[in-house]
Amino acid sequence: MSIQQPHEAMTDTDQERELDRLRLPEEARAVVLARARPLPIERVPLPEAGWRVLAEGLVATEDHPPFAAATMDGFAVVANDASPWREVIGAQMAGYVTDVEVTAGTAVRITTGAPLPRGADAVVRVEATEPAEDHVIIHQEVVTSGENIRPVGADLRRGERLLAAGTVLGPAELGLIAGLGLTPVPVRRRARVSVLSTGDELVEPGQPVGPGQIRDSNRFSLVVALQREGAEVVWSGKAPDERAALRRLLVERIAASDVVVTSGGVSMGELDLVKALLGELATVHFRRVFMKPGKPLNFATAGPDGGVLLFGLPGNPVSALVSFELFIRPALTSMAGRADIDRPFVPVTLAHDTPPTDRIEYQRATVRADPDGRLVARTTGGQASSRLASFVGANALLVIPPRAEPYRAGERVDALLLAPPLGPEQTPA
Ligand code: AMP
Ligand code: MG
């Protein structure tokens, strides 16, 4: 008896139907993430590691500070010393070691960050002292041992876990790495991404627009969106709705990329060739998502081990960018091994009524914290999938579930935050 795989039992029409089954966005996202494999590790010199993703956990290799240091400008003294004034026997500046020993009745002038001289166990701030020829008078009644001193390892202990793998190296992280002299830095290679706009109607910027033509905008918004996520856009261009040319370009881009992003040509029209070509050149995983905008999103994998991700985005500019946020960005953060794959997902309160929807709708909105700290969302106006202006100033995508009745002002919905919430609205004086 042989066990039949469900796929073998499927006829071609069954398979087509399965590919066109409307997936919930979560299901589609899970399919994408399951295919997004971590990129290889590379070691780059410290200055180039900024905003890259750390690939291996880092442990402190030294104590910080490496010596007990003054945290104030003043005088290094022995705390337990009743002398009303002390002889100044030397100066200890940051960056040097002076060979002096502080004893009762003496003091050493010291600057912030300088190593504590032998014998001293406290630093009296300069404001609490009074110079008198080669002496100093201490005006502080009680001096405590350890005062104004940063002991060895106060900031960082050798062996302490410094940064976890998956951390994005921003200013503080890079500074810590620099402070320990850890170079080169192990990071994930940037994803190599190709961006292809398709459509006979598309014209290059700076070129005259003829009858029935429009300028290509997707290529430019997608390139910037990709760069912001740390991807390396290795190629971008456009192609006509012409089978042979498109096929040639797709084959070439699949061979040279980790991710290929196309826009246009995935709807139901006779010139929607991308959809057909993905079926020929790659393994298609889904072709429709239960969302608005962005329903005809195609996702496929190709390459020797299926490691190249292909996203066939719909041509409408808003559909393309919403699809980017929901599927391509998580794929990239996951490939980069980032600890935080997702943007924050938070409940918000609608500031106004919103019409009903028959698919999960991702509305572009502005989210503000009101004076009580409540997050209030206002959409950015007309939500047509062609109206790119609806993304301008938007710091959130509201997730509006399908239902027959309109949503009312004051109702709560979830929002994917694209940027931090704005502060309370300022009323002009
Ligand atoms: P398609 O998905 O090819 O059917 O295109 C859907 C809509 O998006 C059509 O109105 C196209 O003209 C428009 N469109 C397609 N590609 C682009 C692009 N790169 N930039 C701006 N609009 C586009
Ligand atoms: Mg088209």
JSON list of N, CA, C and O and ligand atoms in Angstrom, two decimals, residues 197-198 201-202 214-219 263-267 272 314-317, ligand 1:
[
{"chain": "A", "resi": 197, "resn": "SER", "atom": "N", "xyz": [9.83, 47.39, -11.81]},
{"chain": "A", "resi": 197, "resn": "SER", "atom": "CA", "xyz": [8.48, 47.90, -12.10]},
{"chain": "A", "resi": 197, "resn": "SER", "atom": "C", "xyz": [8.08, 47.37, -13.46]},
{"chain": "A", "resi": 197, "resn": "SER", "atom": "O", "xyz": [8.89, 47.40, -14.40]},
{"chain": "A", "resi": 198, "resn": "THR", "atom": "N", "xyz": [6.83, 46.92, -13.59]},
{"chain": "A", "resi": 198, "resn": "THR", "atom": "CA", "xyz": [6.39, 46.42, -14.88]},
{"chain": "A", "resi": 198, "resn": "THR", "atom": "C", "xyz": [5.16, 47.19, -15.37]},
{"chain": "A", "resi": 198, "resn": "THR", "atom": "O", "xyz": [4.34, 47.61, -14.56]},
{"chain": "A", "resi": 201, "resn": "GLU", "atom": "N", "xyz": [2.72, 51.25, -19.53]},
{"chain": "A", "resi": 201, "resn": "GLU", "atom": "CA", "xyz": [2.35, 52.66, -19.33]},
{"chain": "A", "resi": 201, "resn": "GLU", "atom": "C", "xyz": [3.43, 53.47, -18.61]},
{"chain": "A", "resi": 201, "resn": "GLU", "atom": "O", "xyz": [3.32, 54.68, -18.50]},
{"chain": "A", "resi": 202, "resn": "LEU", "atom": "N", "xyz": [4.48, 52.80, -18.11]},
{"chain": "A", "resi": 202, "resn": "LEU", "atom": "CA", "xyz": [5.42, 53.48, -17.21]},
{"chain": "A", "resi": 202, "resn": "LEU", "atom": "C", "xyz": [6.49, 54.27, -17.95]},
{"chain": "A", "resi": 202, "resn": "LEU", "atom": "O", "xyz": [7.10, 53.79, -18.91]},
{"chain": "A", "resi": 214, "resn": "ILE", "atom": "N", "xyz": [1.91, 56.96, -17.51]},
{"chain": "A", "resi": 214, "resn": "ILE", "atom": "CA", "xyz": [2.12, 57.56, -16.19]},
{"chain": "A", "resi": 214, "resn": "ILE", "atom": "C", "xyz": [3.60, 57.35, -15.82]},
{"chain": "A", "resi": 214, "resn": "ILE", "atom": "O", "xyz": [4.28, 56.52, -16.41]},
{"chain": "A", "resi": 215, "resn": "ARG", "atom": "N", "xyz": [4.06, 58.12, -14.84]},
{"chain": "A", "resi": 215, "resn": "ARG", "atom": "CA", "xyz": [5.45, 57.92, -14.41]},
{"chain": "A", "resi": 215, "resn": "ARG", "atom": "C", "xyz": [5.53, 56.77, -13.42]},
{"chain": "A", "resi": 215, "resn": "ARG", "atom": "O", "xyz": [4.61, 56.56, -12.64]},
{"chain": "A", "resi": 216, "resn": "ASP", "atom": "N", "xyz": [6.63, 56.07, -13.48]},
{"chain": "A", "resi": 216, "resn": "ASP", "atom": "CA", "xyz": [6.90, 54.98, -12.54]},
{"chain": "A", "resi": 216, "resn": "ASP", "atom": "C", "xyz": [7.13, 55.59, -11.16]},
{"chain": "A", "resi": 216, "resn": "ASP", "atom": "O", "xyz": [8.04, 56.39, -10.99]},
{"chain": "A", "resi": 217, "resn": "SER", "atom": "N", "xyz": [6.31, 55.24, -10.21]},
{"chain": "A", "resi": 217, "resn": "SER", "atom": "CA", "xyz": [6.60, 55.72, -8.85]},
{"chain": "A", "resi": 217, "resn": "SER", "atom": "C", "xyz": [6.99, 54.58, -7.92]},
{"chain": "A", "resi": 217, "resn": "SER", "atom": "O", "xyz": [7.77, 54.77, -6.99]},
{"chain": "A", "resi": 218, "resn": "ASN", "atom": "N", "xyz": [6.51, 53.37, -8.16]},
{"chain": "A", "resi": 218, "resn": "ASN", "atom": "CA", "xyz": [6.76, 52.26, -7.24]},
{"chain": "A", "resi": 218, "resn": "ASN", "atom": "C", "xyz": [8.24, 51.97, -7.04]},
{"chain": "A", "resi": 218, "resn": "ASN", "atom": "O", "xyz": [8.70, 51.67, -5.94]},
{"chain": "A", "resi": 219, "resn": "ARG", "atom": "N", "xyz": [9.00, 52.03, -8.14]},
{"chain": "A", "resi": 219, "resn": "ARG", "atom": "CA", "xyz": [10.40, 51.67, -8.05]},
{"chain": "A", "resi": 219, "resn": "ARG", "atom": "C", "xyz": [11.09, 52.55, -7.00]},
{"chain": "A", "resi": 219, "resn": "ARG", "atom": "O", "xyz": [11.89, 52.08, -6.20]},
{"chain": "A", "resi": 263, "resn": "SER", "atom": "N", "xyz": [6.59, 45.03, -9.22]},
{"chain": "A", "resi": 263, "resn": "SER", "atom": "CA", "xyz": [5.26, 45.61, -9.02]},
{"chain": "A", "resi": 263, "resn": "SER", "atom": "C", "xyz": [4.53, 45.61, -10.34]},
{"chain": "A", "resi": 263, "resn": "SER", "atom": "O", "xyz": [5.13, 45.78, -11.40]},
{"chain": "A", "resi": 264, "resn": "GLY", "atom": "N", "xyz": [3.24, 45.38, -10.25]},
{"chain": "A", "resi": 264, "resn": "GLY", "atom": "CA", "xyz": [2.37, 45.33, -11.44]},
{"chain": "A", "resi": 264, "resn": "GLY", "atom": "C", "xyz": [2.32, 43.92, -12.02]},
{"chain": "A", "resi": 264, "resn": "GLY", "atom": "O", "xyz": [3.13, 43.05, -11.69]},
{"chain": "A", "resi": 265, "resn": "GLY", "atom": "N", "xyz": [1.33, 43.74, -12.88]},
{"chain": "A", "resi": 265, "resn": "GLY", "atom": "CA", "xyz": [1.26, 42.49, -13.64]},
{"chain": "A", "resi": 265, "resn": "GLY", "atom": "C", "xyz": [0.85, 41.25, -12.86]},
{"chain": "A", "resi": 265, "resn": "GLY", "atom": "O", "xyz": [1.19, 40.14, -13.26]},
{"chain": "A", "resi": 266, "resn": "VAL", "atom": "N", "xyz": [0.12, 41.43, -11.74]},
{"chain": "A", "resi": 266, "resn": "VAL", "atom": "CA", "xyz": [-0.31, 40.24, -11.00]},
{"chain": "A", "resi": 266, "resn": "VAL", "atom": "C", "xyz": [-1.84, 40.16, -10.87]},
{"chain": "A", "resi": 266, "resn": "VAL", "atom": "O", "xyz": [-2.36, 39.33, -10.16]},
{"chain": "A", "resi": 267, "resn": "SER", "atom": "N", "xyz": [-2.54, 41.05, -11.60]},
{"chain": "A", "resi": 267, "resn": "SER", "atom": "CA", "xyz": [-4.02, 41.03, -11.50]},
{"chain": "A", "resi": 267, "resn": "SER", "atom": "C", "xyz": [-4.59, 40.06, -12.52]},
{"chain": "A", "resi": 267, "resn": "SER", "atom": "O", "xyz": [-3.91, 39.13, -12.94]},
{"chain": "A", "resi": 272, "resn": "ASP", "atom": "N", "xyz": [-1.14, 40.58, -17.54]},
{"chain": "A", "resi": 272, "resn": "ASP", "atom": "CA", "xyz": [-0.56, 40.38, -16.21]},
{"chain": "A", "resi": 272, "resn": "ASP", "atom": "C", "xyz": [0.37, 39.17, -16.25]},
{"chain": "A", "resi": 272, "resn": "ASP", "atom": "O", "xyz": [0.04, 38.06, -15.82]},
{"chain": "A", "resi": 314, "resn": "PRO", "atom": "N", "xyz": [1.13, 44.07, -6.29]},
{"chain": "A", "resi": 314, "resn": "PRO", "atom": "CA", "xyz": [0.20, 44.74, -7.20]},
{"chain": "A", "resi": 314, "resn": "PRO", "atom": "C", "xyz": [0.77, 46.11, -7.60]},
{"chain": "A", "resi": 314, "resn": "PRO", "atom": "O", "xyz": [1.60, 46.67, -6.88]},
{"chain": "A", "resi": 315, "resn": "GLY", "atom": "N", "xyz": [0.29, 46.64, -8.73]},
{"chain": "A", "resi": 315, "resn": "GLY", "atom": "CA", "xyz": [0.88, 47.87, -9.26]},
{"chain": "A", "resi": 315, "resn": "GLY", "atom": "C", "xyz": [0.46, 49.14, -8.57]},
{"chain": "A", "resi": 315, "resn": "GLY", "atom": "O", "xyz": [1.19, 50.13, -8.58]},
{"chain": "A", "resi": 316, "resn": "ASN", "atom": "N", "xyz": [-0.72, 49.13, -7.96]},
{"chain": "A", "resi": 316, "resn": "ASN", "atom": "CA", "xyz": [-1.15, 50.38, -7.35]},
{"chain": "A", "resi": 316, "resn": "ASN", "atom": "C", "xyz": [-0.17, 50.76, -6.24]},
{"chain": "A", "resi": 316, "resn": "ASN", "atom": "O", "xyz": [0.19, 49.93, -5.41]},
{"chain": "A", "resi": 317, "resn": "PRO", "atom": "N", "xyz": [0.27, 52.01, -6.24]},
{"chain": "A", "resi": 317, "resn": "PRO", "atom": "CA", "xyz": [1.35, 52.41, -5.34]},
{"chain": "A", "resi": 317, "resn": "PRO", "atom": "C", "xyz": [1.07, 52.15, -3.86]},
{"chain": "A", "resi": 317, "resn": "PRO", "atom": "O", "xyz": [1.98, 51.76, -3.13]},
{"chain": "B", "resi": 1, "resn": "AMP", "atom": "P1", "xyz": [-1.32, 46.37, -12.39]},
{"chain": "B", "resi": 1, "resn": "AMP", "atom": "O1", "xyz": [-1.11, 45.74, -11.06]},
{"chain": "B", "resi": 1, "resn": "AMP", "atom": "O2", "xyz": [-0.20, 46.18, -13.35]},
{"chain": "B", "resi": 1, "resn": "AMP", "atom": "O3", "xyz": [-2.65, 45.97, -12.97]},
{"chain": "B", "resi": 1, "resn": "AMP", "atom": "O4", "xyz": [-1.42, 47.92, -12.11]},
{"chain": "B", "resi": 1, "resn": "AMP", "atom": "C1", "xyz": [-2.42, 48.45, -11.28]},
{"chain": "B", "resi": 1, "resn": "AMP", "atom": "C2", "xyz": [-2.41, 49.97, -11.31]},
{"chain": "B", "resi": 1, "resn": "AMP", "atom": "O5", "xyz": [-1.19, 50.44, -10.80]},
{"chain": "B", "resi": 1, "resn": "AMP", "atom": "C3", "xyz": [-2.51, 50.55, -12.72]},
{"chain": "B", "resi": 1, "resn": "AMP", "atom": "O6", "xyz": [-3.29, 51.73, -12.66]},
{"chain": "B", "resi": 1, "resn": "AMP", "atom": "C4", "xyz": [-1.08, 50.89, -13.07]},
{"chain": "B", "resi": 1, "resn": "AMP", "atom": "O7", "xyz": [-0.97, 51.91, -14.00]},
{"chain": "B", "resi": 1, "resn": "AMP", "atom": "C5", "xyz": [-0.53, 51.31, -11.72]},
{"chain": "B", "resi": 1, "resn": "AMP", "atom": "N1", "xyz": [0.91, 51.06, -11.64]},
{"chain": "B", "resi": 1, "resn": "AMP", "atom": "C6", "xyz": [1.54, 49.92, -11.99]},
{"chain": "B", "resi": 1, "resn": "AMP", "atom": "N2", "xyz": [2.85, 50.01, -11.80]},
{"chain": "B", "resi": 1, "resn": "AMP", "atom": "C7", "xyz": [3.09, 51.25, -11.34]},
{"chain": "B", "resi": 1, "resn": "AMP", "atom": "C8", "xyz": [4.26, 51.96, -10.98]},
{"chain": "B", "resi": 1, "resn": "AMP", "atom": "N3", "xyz": [5.45, 51.39, -11.04]},
{"chain": "B", "resi": 1, "resn": "AMP", "atom": "N4", "xyz": [4.13, 53.22, -10.54]},
{"chain": "B", "resi": 1, "resn": "AMP", "atom": "C9", "xyz": [2.91, 53.80, -10.45]},
{"chain": "B", "resi": 1, "resn": "AMP", "atom": "N5", "xyz": [1.77, 53.19, -10.79]},
{"chain": "B", "resi": 1, "resn": "AMP", "atom": "C10", "xyz": [1.84, 51.93, -11.24]}
]
